[in-house]
Short mmCIF file of N, CA and C in Angstrom, two decimals:
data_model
loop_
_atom_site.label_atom_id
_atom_site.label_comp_id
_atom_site.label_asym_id
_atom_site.label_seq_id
_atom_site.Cartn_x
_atom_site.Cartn_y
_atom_site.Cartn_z
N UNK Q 1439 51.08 59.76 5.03
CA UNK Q 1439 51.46 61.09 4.63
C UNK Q 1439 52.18 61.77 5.79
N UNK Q 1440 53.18 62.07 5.59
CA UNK Q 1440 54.33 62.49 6.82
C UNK Q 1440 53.98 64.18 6.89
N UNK Q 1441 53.97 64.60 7.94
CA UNK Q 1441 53.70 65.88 8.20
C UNK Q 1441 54.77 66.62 8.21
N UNK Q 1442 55.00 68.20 7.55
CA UNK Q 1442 55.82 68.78 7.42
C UNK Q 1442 56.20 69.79 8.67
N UNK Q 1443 57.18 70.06 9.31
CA UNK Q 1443 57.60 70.60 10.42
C UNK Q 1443 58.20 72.02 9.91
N UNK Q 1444 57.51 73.09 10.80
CA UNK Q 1444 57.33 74.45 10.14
C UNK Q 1444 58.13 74.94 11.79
N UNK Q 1445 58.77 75.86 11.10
CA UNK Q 1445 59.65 76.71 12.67
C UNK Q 1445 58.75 78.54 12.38
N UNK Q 1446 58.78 79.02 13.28
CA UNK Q 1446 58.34 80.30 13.66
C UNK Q 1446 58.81 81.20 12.41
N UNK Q 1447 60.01 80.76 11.74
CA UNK Q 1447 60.62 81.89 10.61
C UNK Q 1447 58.91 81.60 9.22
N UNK Q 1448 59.36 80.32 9.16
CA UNK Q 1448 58.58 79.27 8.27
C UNK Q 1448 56.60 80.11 7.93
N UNK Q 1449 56.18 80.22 9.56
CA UNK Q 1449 55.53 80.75 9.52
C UNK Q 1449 55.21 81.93 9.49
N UNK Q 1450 56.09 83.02 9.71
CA UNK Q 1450 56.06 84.16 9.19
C UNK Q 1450 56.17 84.88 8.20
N UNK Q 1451 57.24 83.60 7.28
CA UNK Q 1451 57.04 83.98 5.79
C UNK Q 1451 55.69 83.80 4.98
N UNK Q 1452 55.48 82.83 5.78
CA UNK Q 1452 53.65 82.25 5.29
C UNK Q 1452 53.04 83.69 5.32
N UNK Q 1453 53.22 83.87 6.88
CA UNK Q 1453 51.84 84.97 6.86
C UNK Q 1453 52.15 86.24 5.68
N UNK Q 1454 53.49 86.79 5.62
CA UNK Q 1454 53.91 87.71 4.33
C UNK Q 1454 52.86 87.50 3.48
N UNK Q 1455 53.31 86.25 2.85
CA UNK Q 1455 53.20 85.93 1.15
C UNK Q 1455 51.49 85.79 1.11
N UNK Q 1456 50.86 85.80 2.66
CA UNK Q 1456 49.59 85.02 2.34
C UNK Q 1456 48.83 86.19 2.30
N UNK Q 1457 49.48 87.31 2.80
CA UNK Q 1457 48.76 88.94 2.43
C UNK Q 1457 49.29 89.38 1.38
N UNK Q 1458 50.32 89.04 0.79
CA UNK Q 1458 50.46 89.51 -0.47
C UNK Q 1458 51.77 88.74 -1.38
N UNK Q 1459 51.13 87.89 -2.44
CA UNK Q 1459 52.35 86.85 -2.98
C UNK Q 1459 52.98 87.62 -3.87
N UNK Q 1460 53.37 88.72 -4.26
CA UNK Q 1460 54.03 89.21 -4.58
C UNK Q 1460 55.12 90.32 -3.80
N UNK Q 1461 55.03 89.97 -2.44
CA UNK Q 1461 55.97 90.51 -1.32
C UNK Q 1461 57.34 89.94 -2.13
N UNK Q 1462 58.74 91.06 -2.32
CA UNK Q 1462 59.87 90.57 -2.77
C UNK Q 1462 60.56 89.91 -1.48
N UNK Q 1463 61.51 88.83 -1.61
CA UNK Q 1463 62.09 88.44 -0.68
C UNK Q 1463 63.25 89.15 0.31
N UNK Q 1464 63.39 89.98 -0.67
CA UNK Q 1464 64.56 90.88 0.15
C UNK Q 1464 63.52 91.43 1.30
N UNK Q 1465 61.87 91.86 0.67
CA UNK Q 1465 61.65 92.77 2.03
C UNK Q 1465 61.81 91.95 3.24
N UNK Q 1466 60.96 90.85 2.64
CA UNK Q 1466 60.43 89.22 3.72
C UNK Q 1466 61.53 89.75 4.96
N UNK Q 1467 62.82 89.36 4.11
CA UNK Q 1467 64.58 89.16 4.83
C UNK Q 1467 64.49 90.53 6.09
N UNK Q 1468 64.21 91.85 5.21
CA UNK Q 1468 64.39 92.63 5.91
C UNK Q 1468 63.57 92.59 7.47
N UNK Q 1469 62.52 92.61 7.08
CA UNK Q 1469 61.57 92.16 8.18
C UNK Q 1469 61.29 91.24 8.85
N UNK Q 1470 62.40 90.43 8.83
CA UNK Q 1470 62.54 89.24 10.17
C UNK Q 1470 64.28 89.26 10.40
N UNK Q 1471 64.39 90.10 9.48
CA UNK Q 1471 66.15 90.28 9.95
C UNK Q 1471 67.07 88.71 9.73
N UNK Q 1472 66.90 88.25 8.36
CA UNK Q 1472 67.50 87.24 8.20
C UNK Q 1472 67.74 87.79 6.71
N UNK Q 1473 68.38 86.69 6.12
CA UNK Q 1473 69.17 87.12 4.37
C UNK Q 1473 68.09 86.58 3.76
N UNK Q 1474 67.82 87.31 2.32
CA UNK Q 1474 67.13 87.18 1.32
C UNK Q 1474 67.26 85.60 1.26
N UNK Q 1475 68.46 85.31 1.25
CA UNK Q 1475 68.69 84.00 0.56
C UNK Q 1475 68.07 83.22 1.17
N UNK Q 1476 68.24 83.24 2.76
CA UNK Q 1476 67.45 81.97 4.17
C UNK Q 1476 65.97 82.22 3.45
N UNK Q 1477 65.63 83.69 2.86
CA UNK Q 1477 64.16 83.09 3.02
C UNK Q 1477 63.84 82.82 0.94
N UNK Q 1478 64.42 82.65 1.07
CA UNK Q 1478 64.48 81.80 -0.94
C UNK Q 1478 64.58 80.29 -0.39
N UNK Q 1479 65.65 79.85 0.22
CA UNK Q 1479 65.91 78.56 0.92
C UNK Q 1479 64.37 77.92 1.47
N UNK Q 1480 63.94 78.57 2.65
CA UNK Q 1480 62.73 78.06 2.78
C UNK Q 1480 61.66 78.00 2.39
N UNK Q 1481 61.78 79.01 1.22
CA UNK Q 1481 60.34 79.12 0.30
C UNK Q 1481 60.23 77.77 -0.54
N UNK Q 1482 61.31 77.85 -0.99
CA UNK Q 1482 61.74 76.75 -2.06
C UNK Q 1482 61.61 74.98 -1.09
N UNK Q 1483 62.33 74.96 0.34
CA UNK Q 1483 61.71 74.18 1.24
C UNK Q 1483 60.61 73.76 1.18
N UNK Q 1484 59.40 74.60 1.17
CA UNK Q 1484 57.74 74.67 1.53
C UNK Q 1484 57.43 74.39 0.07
N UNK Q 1485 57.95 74.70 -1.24
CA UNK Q 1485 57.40 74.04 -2.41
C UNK Q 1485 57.63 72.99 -2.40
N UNK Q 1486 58.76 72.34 -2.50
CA UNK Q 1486 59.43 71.09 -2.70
C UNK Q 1486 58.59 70.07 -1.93
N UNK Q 1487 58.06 70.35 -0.45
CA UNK Q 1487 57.31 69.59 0.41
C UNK Q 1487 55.79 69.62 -0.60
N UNK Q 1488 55.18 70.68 -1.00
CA UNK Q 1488 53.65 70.78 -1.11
C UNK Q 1488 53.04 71.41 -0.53
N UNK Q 1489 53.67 72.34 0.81
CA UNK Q 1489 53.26 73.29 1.87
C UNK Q 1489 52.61 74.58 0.84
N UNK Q 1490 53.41 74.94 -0.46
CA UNK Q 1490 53.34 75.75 -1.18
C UNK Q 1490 53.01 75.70 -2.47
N UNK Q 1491 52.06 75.52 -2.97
CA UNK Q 1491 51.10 75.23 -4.39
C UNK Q 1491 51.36 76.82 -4.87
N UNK Q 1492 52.34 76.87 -5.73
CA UNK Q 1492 51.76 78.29 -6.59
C UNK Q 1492 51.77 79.66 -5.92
N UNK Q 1493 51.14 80.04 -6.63
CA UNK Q 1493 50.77 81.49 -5.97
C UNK Q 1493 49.94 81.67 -6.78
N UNK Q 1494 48.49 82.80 -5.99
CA UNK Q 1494 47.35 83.04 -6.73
C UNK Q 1494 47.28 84.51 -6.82
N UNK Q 1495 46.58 84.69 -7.80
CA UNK Q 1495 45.99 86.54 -7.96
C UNK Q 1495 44.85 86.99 -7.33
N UNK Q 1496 44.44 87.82 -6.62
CA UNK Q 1496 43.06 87.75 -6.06
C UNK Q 1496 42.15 89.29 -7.11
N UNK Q 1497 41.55 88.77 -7.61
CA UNK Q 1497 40.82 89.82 -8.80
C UNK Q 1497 39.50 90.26 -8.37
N UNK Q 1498 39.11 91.69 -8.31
CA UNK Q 1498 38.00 92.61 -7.71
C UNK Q 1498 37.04 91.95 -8.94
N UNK Q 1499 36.10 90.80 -9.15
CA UNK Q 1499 35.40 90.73 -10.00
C UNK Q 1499 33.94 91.47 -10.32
N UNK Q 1500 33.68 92.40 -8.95
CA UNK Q 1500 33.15 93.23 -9.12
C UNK Q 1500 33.60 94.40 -10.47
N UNK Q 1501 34.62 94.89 -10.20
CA UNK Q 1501 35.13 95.51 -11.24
C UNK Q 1501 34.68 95.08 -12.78
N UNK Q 1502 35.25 93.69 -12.91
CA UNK Q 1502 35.31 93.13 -13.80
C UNK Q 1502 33.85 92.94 -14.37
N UNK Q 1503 32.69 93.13 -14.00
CA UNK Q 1503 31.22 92.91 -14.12
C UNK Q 1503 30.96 91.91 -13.61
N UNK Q 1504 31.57 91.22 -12.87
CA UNK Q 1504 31.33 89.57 -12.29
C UNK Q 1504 30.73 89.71 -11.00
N UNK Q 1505 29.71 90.12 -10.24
CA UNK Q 1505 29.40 90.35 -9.22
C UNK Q 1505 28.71 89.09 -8.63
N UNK Q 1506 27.97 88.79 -9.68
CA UNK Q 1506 26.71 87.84 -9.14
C UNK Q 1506 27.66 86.22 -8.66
N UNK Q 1507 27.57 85.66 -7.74
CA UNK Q 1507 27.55 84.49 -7.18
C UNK Q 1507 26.33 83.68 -6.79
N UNK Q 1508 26.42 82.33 -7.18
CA UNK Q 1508 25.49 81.51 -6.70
C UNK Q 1508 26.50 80.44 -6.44
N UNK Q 1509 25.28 79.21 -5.90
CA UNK Q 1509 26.57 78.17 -5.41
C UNK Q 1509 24.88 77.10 -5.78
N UNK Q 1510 25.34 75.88 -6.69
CA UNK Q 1510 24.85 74.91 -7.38
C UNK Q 1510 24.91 73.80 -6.49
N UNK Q 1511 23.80 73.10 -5.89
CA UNK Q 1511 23.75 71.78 -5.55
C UNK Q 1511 23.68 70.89 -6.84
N UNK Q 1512 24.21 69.63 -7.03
CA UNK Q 1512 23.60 69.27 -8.18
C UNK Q 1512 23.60 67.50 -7.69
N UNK Q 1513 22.21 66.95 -8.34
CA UNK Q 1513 21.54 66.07 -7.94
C UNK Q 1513 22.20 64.93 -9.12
N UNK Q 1514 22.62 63.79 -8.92
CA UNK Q 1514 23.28 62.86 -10.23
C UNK Q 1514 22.08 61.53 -10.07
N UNK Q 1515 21.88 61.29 -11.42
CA UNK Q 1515 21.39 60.02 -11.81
C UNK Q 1515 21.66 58.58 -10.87
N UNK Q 1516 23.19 58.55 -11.11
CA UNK Q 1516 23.57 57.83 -10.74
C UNK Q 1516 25.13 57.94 -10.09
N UNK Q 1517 25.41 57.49 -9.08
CA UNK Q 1517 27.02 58.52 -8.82
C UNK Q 1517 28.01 58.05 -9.48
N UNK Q 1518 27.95 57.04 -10.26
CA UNK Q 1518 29.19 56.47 -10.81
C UNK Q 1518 29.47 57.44 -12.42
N UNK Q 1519 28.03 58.37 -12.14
CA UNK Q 1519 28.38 59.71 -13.43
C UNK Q 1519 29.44 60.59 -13.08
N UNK Q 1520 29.56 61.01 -11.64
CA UNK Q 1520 30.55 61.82 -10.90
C UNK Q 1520 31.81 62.38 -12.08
N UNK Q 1521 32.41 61.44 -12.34
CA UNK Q 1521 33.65 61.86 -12.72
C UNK Q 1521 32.85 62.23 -14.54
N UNK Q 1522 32.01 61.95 -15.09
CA UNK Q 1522 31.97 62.34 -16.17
C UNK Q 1522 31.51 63.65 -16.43
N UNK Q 1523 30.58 64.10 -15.20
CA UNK Q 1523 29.66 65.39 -14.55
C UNK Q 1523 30.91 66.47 -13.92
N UNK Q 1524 32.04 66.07 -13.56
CA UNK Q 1524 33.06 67.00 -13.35
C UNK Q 1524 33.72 67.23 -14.15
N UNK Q 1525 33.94 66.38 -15.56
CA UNK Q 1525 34.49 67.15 -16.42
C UNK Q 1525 33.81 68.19 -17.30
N UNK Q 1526 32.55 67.85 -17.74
CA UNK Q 1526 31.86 68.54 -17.82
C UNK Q 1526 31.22 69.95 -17.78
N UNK Q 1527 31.80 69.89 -16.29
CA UNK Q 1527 31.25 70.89 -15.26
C UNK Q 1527 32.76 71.96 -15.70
N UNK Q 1528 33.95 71.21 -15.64
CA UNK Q 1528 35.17 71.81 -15.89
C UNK Q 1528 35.31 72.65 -16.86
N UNK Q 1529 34.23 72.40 -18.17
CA UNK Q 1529 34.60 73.03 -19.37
C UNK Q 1529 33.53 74.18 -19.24
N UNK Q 1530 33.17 74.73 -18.36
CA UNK Q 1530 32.08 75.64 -18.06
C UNK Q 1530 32.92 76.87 -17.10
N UNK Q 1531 33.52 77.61 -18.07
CA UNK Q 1531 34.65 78.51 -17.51
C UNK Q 1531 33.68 79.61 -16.28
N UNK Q 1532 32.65 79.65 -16.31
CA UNK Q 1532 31.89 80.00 -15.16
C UNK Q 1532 32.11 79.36 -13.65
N UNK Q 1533 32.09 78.14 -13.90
CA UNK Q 1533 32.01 77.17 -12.50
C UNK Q 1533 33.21 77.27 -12.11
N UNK Q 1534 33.32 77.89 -11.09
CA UNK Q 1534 34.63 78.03 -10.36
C UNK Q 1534 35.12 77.41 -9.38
N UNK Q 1535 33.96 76.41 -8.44
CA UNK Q 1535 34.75 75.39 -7.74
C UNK Q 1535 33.55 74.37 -7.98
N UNK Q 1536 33.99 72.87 -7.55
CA UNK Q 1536 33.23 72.11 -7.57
C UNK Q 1536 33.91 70.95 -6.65
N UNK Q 1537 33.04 70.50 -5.63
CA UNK Q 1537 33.16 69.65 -5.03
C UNK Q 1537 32.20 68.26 -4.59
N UNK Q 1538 32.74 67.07 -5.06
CA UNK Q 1538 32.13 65.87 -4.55
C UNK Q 1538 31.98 65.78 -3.00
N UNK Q 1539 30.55 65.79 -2.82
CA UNK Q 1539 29.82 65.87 -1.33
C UNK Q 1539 29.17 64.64 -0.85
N UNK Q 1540 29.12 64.25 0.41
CA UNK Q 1540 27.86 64.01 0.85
C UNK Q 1540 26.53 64.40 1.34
N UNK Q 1541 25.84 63.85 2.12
CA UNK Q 1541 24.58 64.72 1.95
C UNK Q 1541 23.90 64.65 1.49
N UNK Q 1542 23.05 65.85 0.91
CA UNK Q 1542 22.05 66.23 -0.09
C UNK Q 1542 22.16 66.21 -1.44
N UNK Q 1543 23.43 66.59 -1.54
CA UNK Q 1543 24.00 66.76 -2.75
C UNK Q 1543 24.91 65.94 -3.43
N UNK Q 1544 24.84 65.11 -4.69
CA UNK Q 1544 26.51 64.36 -4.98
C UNK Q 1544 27.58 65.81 -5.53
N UNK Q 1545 27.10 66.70 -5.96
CA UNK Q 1545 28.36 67.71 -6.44
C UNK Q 1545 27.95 69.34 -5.61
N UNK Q 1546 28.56 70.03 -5.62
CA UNK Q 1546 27.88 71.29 -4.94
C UNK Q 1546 29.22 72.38 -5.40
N UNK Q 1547 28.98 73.06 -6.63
CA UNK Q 1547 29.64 74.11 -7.21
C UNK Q 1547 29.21 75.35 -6.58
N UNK Q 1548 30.52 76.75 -7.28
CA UNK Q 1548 30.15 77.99 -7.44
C UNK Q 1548 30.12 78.14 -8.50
N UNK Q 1549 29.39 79.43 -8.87
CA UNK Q 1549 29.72 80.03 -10.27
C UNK Q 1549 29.32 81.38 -9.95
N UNK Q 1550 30.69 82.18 -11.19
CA UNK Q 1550 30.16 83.18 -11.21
C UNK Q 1550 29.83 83.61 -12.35
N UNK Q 1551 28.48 84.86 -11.97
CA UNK Q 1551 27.75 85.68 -13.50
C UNK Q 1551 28.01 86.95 -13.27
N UNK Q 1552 27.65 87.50 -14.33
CA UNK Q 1552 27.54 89.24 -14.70
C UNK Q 1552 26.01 88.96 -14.26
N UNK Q 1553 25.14 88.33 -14.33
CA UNK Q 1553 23.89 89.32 -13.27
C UNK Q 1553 23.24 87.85 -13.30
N UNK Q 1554 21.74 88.04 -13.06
CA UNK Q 1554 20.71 87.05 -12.94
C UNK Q 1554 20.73 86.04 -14.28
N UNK Q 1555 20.23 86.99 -15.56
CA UNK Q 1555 20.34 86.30 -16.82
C UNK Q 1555 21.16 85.41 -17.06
N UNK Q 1556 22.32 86.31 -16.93
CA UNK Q 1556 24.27 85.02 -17.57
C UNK Q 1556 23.95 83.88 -16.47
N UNK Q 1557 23.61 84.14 -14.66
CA UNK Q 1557 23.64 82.95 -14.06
C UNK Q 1557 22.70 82.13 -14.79
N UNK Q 1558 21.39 82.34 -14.71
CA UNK Q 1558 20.11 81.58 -15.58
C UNK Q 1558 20.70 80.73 -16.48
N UNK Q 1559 21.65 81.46 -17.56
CA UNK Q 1559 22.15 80.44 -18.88
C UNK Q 1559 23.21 79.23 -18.26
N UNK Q 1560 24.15 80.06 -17.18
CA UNK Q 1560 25.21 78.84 -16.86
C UNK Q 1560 24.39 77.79 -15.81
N UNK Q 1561 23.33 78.06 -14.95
CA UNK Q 1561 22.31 76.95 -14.67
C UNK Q 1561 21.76 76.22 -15.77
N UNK Q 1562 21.25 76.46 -16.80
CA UNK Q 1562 21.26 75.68 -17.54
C UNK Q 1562 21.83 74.87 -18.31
N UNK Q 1563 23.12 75.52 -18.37
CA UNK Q 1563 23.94 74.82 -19.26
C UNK Q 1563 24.31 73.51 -18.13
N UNK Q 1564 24.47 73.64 -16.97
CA UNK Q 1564 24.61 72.56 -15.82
C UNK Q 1564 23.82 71.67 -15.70
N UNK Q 1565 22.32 72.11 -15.78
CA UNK Q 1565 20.97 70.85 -15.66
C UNK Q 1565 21.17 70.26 -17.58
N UNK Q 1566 21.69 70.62 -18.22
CA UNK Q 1566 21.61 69.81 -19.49
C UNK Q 1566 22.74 68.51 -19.64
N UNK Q 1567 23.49 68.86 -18.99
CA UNK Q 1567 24.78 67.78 -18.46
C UNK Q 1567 23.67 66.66 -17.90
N UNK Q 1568 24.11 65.35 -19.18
CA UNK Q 1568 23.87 64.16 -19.16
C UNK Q 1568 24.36 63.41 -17.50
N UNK Q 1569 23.61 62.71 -17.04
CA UNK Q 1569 23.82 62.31 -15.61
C UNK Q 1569 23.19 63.44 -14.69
N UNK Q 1570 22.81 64.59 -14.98
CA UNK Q 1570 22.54 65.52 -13.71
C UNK Q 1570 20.83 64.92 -13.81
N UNK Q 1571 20.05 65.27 -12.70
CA UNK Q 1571 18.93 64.67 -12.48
C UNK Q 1571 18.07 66.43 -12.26
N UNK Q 1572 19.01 66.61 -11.35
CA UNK Q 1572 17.79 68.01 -11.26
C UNK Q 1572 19.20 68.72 -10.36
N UNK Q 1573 19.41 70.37 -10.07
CA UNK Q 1573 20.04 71.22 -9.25
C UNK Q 1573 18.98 72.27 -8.91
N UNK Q 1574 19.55 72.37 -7.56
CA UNK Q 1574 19.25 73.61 -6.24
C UNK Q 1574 20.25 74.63 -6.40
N UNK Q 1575 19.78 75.86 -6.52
CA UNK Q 1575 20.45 77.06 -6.88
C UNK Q 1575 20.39 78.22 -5.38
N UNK Q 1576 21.32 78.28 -4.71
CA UNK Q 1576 21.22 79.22 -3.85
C UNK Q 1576 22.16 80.57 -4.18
N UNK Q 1577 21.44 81.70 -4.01
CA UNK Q 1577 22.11 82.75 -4.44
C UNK Q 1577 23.41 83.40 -3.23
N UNK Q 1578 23.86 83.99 -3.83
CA UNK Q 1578 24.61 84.63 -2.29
C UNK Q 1578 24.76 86.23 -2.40
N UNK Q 1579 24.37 86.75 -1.52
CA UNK Q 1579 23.98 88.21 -0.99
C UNK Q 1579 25.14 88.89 -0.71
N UNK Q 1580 26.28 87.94 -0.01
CA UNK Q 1580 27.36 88.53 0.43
C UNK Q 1580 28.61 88.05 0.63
N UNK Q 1581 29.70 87.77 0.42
CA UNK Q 1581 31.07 86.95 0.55
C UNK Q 1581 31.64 87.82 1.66
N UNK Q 1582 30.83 87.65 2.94
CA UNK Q 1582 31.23 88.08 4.43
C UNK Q 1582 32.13 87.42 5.16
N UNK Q 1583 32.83 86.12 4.99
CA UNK Q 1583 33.82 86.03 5.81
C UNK Q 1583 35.16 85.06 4.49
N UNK Q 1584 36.28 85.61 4.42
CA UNK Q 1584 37.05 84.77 3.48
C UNK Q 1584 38.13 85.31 4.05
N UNK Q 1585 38.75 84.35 5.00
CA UNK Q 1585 39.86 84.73 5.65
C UNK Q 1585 41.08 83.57 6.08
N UNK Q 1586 42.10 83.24 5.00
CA UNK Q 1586 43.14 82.06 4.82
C UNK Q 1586 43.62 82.67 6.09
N UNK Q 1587 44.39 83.89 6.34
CA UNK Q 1587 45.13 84.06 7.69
C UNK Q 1587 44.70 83.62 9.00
N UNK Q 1588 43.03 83.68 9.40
CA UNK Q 1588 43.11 83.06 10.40
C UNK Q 1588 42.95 81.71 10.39
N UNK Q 1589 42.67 80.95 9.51
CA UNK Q 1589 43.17 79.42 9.78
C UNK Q 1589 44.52 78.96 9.38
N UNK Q 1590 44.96 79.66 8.42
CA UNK Q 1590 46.68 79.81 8.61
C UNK Q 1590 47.23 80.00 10.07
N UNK Q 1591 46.87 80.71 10.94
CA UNK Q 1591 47.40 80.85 12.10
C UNK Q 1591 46.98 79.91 13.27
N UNK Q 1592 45.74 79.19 13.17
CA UNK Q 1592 44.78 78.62 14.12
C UNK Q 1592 46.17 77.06 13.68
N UNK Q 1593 46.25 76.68 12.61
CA UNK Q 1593 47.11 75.57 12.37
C UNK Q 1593 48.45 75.62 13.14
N UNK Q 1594 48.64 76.50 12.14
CA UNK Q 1594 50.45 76.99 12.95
C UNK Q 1594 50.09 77.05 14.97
N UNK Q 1595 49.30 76.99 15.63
CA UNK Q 1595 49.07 77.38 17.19
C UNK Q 1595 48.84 75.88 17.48
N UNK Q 1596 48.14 74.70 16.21
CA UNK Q 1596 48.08 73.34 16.99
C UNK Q 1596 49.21 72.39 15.62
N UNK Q 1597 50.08 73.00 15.30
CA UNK Q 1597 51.59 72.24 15.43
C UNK Q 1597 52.45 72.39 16.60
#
């Protein structure tokens, strides 16, 4: 996998878009004093490579009644269930990430609820998934550190 070579402009458009992906390009331009177009050119650069997946929305799910977070260890029968236990897991519009671990755990999700109860049901609906053996439920109190810019920048300092 060949590594992609990022120049100082490269990364400044990063940092823009990574505080807000709906920054227009003209401002980008304005604020590094180059043409809209140079920075369409390298945006389009950084997709084409894979540097640039998309763009995401970031939603106050507090607002939304979604407050409650937990994060699911989940224990498998057997691991060669893995891939049948992630699809599974996929159709459970609650579970919002899920990752194959080592460790303690073969899978270790989030999910989010509107309170204790809704989590209760989407834990269950998880321990009924054929192949799961048993899950560890840890709650979370607080989403105190979530910060892409500083390892966005810690990277860009060891290229």
């Amino acid at each position: 996998m060949n590594k992609v070579k990022l120049d100082e402009i490269d990364h400044q458009i990063l940092d823009m878009l990574i505080d807000n992906t709906r920054t227009p390009f003209t401002d980008i331009a304005k604020k590094l004093l180059i043409s809209a177009g140079t920075v369409h050119v390298r945006v389009k650069k950084m997709e084409e490579s894979g540097i640039i997946k998309g763009s995401s929305l970031t939603l106050d799910y507090v607002k939304l009644g979604y407050s409650f977070i937990a994060y699911v260890g989940i224990f498998l029968e057997k691991t060669h269930q893995t891939k049948f236990v992630l699809e599974r897991l996929s159709q459970i519009p609650y579970v919002t990430v899920a990752h194959i671990t080592t460790g303690k755990f073969n899978i270790f999700c989030k999910i989010r609820a509107r309170d204790t109860t809704h989590a209760k049901n989407i834990i269950f609906k998880i321990d009924d998934i054929d192949g799961i053996s048993r899950t560890e439920t840890m709650i979370s109190l607080e989403e105190s550190i979530n910060d892409k810019r500083r390892l966005m920048h810690t990277i860009f300092n060891e290229l």
